[in-house]
mmCIF file of C-alpha atoms in Angstrom:
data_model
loop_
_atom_site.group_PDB
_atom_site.id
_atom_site.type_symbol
_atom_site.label_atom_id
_atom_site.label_comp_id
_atom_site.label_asym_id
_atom_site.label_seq_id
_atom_site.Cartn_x
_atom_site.Cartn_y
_atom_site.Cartn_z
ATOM 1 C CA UNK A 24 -5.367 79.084 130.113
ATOM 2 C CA UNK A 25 -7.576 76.724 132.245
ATOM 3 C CA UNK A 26 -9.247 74.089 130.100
ATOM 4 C CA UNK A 27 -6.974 74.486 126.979
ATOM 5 C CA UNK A 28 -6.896 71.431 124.622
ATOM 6 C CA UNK A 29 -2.993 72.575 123.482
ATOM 7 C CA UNK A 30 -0.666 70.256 125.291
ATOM 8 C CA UNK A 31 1.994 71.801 127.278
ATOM 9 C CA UNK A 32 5.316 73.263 126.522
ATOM 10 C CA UNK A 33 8.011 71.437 127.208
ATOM 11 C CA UNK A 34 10.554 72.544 129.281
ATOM 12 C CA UNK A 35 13.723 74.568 128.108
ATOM 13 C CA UNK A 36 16.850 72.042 128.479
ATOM 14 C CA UNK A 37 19.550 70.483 126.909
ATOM 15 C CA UNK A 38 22.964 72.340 126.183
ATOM 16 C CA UNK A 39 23.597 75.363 124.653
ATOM 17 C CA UNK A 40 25.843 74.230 121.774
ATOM 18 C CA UNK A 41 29.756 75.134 121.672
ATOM 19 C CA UNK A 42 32.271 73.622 119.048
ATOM 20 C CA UNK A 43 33.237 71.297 121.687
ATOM 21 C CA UNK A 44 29.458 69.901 122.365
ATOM 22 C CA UNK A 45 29.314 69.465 118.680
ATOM 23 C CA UNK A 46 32.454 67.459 118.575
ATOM 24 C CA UNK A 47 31.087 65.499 121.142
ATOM 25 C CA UNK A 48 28.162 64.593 119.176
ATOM 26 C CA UNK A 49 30.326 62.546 116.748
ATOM 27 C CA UNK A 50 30.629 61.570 112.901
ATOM 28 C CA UNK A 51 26.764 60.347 112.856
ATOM 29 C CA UNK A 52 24.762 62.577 115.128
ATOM 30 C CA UNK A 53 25.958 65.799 114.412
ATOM 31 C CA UNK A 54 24.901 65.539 110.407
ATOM 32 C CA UNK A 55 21.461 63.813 111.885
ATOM 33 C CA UNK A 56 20.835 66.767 113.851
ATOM 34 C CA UNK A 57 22.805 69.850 111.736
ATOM 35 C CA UNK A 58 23.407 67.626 107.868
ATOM 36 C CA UNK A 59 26.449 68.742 108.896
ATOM 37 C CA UNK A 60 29.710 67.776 110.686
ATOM 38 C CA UNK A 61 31.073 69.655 113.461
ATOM 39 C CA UNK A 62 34.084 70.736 111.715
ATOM 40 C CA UNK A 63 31.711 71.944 108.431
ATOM 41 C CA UNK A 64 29.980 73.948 110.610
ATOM 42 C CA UNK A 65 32.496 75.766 112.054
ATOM 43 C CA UNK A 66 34.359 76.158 108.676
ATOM 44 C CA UNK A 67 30.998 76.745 107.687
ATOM 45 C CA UNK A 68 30.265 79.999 110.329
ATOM 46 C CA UNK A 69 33.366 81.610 109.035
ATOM 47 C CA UNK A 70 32.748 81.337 105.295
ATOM 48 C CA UNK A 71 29.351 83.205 105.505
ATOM 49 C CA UNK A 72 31.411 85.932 107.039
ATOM 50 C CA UNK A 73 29.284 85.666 110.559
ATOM 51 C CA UNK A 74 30.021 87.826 113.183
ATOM 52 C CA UNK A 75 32.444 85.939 116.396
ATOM 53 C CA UNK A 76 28.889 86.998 118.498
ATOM 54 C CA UNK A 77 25.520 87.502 116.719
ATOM 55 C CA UNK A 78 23.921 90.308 118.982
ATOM 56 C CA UNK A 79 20.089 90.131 117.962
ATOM 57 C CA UNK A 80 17.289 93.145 118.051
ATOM 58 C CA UNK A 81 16.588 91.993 121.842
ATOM 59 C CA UNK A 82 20.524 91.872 122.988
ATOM 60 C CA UNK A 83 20.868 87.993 122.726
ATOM 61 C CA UNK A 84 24.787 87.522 122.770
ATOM 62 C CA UNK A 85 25.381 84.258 120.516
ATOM 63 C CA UNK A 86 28.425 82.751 119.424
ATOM 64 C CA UNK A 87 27.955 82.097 115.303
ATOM 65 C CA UNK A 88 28.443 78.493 115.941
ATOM 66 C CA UNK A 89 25.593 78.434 118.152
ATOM 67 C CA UNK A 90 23.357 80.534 115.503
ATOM 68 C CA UNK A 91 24.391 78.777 112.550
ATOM 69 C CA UNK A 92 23.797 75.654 114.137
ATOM 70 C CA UNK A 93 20.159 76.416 115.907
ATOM 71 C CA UNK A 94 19.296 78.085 112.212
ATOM 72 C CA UNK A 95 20.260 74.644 110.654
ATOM 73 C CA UNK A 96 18.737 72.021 113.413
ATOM 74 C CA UNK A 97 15.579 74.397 112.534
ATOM 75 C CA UNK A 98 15.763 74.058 108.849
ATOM 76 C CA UNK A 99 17.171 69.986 108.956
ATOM 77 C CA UNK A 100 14.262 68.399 110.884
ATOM 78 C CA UNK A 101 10.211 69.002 110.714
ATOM 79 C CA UNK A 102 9.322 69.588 114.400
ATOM 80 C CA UNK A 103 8.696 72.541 115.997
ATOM 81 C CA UNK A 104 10.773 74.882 117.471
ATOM 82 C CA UNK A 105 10.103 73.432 121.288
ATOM 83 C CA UNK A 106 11.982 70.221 120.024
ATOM 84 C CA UNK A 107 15.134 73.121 119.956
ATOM 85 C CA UNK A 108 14.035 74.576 123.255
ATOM 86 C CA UNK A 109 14.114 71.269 124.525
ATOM 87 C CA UNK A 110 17.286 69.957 123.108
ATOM 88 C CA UNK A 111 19.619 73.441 123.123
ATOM 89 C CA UNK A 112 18.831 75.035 125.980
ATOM 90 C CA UNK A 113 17.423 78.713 124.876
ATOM 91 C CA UNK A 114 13.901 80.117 125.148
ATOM 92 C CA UNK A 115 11.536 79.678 122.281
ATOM 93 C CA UNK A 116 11.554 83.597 121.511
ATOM 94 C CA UNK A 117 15.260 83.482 121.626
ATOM 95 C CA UNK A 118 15.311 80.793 119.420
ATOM 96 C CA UNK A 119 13.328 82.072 116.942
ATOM 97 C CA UNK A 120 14.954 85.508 116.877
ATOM 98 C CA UNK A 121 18.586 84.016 116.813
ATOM 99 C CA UNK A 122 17.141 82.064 113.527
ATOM 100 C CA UNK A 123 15.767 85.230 111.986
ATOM 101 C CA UNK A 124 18.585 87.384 112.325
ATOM 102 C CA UNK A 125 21.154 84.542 111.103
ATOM 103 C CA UNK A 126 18.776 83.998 107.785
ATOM 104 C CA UNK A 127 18.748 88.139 107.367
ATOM 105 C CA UNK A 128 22.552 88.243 107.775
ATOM 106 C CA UNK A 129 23.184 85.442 105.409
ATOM 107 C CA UNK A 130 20.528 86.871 103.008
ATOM 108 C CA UNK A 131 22.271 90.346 103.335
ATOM 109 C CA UNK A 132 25.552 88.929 102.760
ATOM 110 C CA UNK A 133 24.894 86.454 99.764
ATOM 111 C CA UNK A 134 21.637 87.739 98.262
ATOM 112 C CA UNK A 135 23.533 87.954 95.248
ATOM 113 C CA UNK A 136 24.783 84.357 94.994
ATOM 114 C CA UNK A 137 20.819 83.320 95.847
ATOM 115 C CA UNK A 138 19.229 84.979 93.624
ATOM 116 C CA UNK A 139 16.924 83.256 91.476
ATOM 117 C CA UNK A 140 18.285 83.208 87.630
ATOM 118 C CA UNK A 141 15.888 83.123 85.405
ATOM 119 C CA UNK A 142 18.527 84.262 82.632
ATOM 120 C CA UNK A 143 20.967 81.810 82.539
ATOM 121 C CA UNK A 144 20.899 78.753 84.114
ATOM 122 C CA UNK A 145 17.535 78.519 84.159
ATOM 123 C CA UNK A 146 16.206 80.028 80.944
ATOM 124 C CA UNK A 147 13.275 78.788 78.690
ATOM 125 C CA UNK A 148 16.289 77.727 76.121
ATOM 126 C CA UNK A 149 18.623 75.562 78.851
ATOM 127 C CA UNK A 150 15.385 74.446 80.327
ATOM 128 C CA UNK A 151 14.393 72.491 77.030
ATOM 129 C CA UNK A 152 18.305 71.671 76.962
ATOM 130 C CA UNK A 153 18.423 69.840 80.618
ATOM 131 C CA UNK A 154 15.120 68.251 79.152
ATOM 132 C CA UNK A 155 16.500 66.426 76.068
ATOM 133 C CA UNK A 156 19.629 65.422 78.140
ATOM 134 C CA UNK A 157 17.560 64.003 80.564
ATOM 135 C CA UNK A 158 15.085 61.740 78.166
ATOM 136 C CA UNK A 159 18.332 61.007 76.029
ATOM 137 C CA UNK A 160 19.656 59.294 79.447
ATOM 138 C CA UNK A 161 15.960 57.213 79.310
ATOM 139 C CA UNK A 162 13.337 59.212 81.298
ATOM 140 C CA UNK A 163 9.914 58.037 80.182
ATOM 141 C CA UNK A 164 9.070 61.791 79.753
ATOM 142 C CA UNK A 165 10.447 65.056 77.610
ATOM 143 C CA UNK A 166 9.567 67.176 79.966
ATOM 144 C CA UNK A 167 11.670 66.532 83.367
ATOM 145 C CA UNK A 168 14.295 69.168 83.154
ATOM 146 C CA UNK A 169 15.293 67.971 86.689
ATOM 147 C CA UNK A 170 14.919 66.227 90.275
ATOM 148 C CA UNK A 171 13.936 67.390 93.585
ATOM 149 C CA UNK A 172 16.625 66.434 96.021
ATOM 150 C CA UNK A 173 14.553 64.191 98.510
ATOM 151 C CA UNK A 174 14.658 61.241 100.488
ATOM 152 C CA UNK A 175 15.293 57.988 98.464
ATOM 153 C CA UNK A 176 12.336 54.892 98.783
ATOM 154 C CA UNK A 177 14.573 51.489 99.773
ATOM 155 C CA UNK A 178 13.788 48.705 97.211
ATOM 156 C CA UNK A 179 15.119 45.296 98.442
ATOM 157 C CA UNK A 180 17.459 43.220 95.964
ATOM 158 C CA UNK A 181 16.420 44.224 92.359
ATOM 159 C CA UNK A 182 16.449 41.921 89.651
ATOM 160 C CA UNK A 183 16.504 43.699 86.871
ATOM 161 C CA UNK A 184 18.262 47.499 86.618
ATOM 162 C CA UNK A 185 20.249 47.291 89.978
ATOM 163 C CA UNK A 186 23.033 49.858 88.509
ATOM 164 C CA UNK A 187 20.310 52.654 88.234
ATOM 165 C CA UNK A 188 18.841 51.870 91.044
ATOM 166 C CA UNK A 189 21.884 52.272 93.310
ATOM 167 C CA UNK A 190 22.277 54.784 95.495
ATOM 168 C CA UNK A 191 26.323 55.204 95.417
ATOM 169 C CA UNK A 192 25.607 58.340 98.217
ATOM 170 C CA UNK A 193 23.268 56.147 100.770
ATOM 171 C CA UNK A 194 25.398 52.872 99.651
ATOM 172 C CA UNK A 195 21.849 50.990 99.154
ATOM 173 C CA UNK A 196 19.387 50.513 96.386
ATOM 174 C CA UNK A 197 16.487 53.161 96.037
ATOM 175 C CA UNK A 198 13.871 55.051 93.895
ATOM 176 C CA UNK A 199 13.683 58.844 93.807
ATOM 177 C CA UNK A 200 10.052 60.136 92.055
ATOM 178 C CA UNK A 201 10.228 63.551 92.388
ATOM 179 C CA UNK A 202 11.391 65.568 89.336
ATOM 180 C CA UNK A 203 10.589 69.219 88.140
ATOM 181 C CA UNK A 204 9.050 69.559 84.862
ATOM 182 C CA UNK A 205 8.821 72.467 82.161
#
């Protein structure tokens, strides 16, 4: 519409992704865009059980490479869905629906492995349990039963506790706040 503040759309690009795009991507973008390799994916595609071609509601013929990795680029990075457009070559309403329909079919397929337990794992008792072990290990409080997997804060050369504050995964030192309390 004339005189609309949005700013414009940008326009549908890119590639449509294949196994051998994603192998082209290499060993460090592929994770960056997917936080996963190309060869995880595709192992990935066939232990979810995905169909060889994802036909959605509106007859969009994708490979499940291509729908398991537009459903992850969607769920690995915080910008909008025209950032996928852009990048992957597909329409935003094909986009979107190829997304959908891979989350239902996963759901459908492993809604019994997702489930939340409330039970077991996570009961009142093992709550208080993961609590203690926690504070026994030296958390200030007895209430953190847990931590929020998030991105680690970079400290520069600590003095004092460098062990702890090692990051063995990101190979530098760090801080994590974020933990889940009873």
């Amino acid at each position: 519409a004339q005189g609309s503040s949005q700013a414009p759309r940008p326009e549908q690009g890119g590639r449509r992704i294949t196994r051998d795009f994603l192998q082209e991507l290499g060993s460090r973008e592929c994770p960056w865009r997917f936080r996963f390799t190309a060869d995880e994916l595709v192992e990935l595609a066939e232990v979810l059980r995905l169909p060889p071609i994802l036909v959605t509601h509106h007859r969009y013929n994708v490979p499940r490479i291509e729908a398991l990795a537009l459903t992850c680029a969607r769920l690995a990075r915080p910008g909008d869905i025209y950032d996928l457009v852009r990048d992957y070559d597909r329409s935003a309403s094909a986009i979107s629906e190829i997304i959908n329909e891979t989350v239902c079919l996963i759901d459908a397929t492993w809604a019994h492995l997702l489930d939340f337990d409330h039970n077991h794992l996570l009961s009142p008792h093992n709550l208080s349990n993961y609590a203690a072990a926690i504070r026994r290990a030296g958390a200030p409080m007895s209430t953190i039963w847990g931590f929020i997997d998030c991105t680690l804060r970079r400290i520069a050369r600590p003095t004092w506790f460098q062990r702890p504050a090692y990051s063995g995964y990101k190979k530098y030192h760090a801080l994590k706040y974020q933990a889940v309390i009873i």
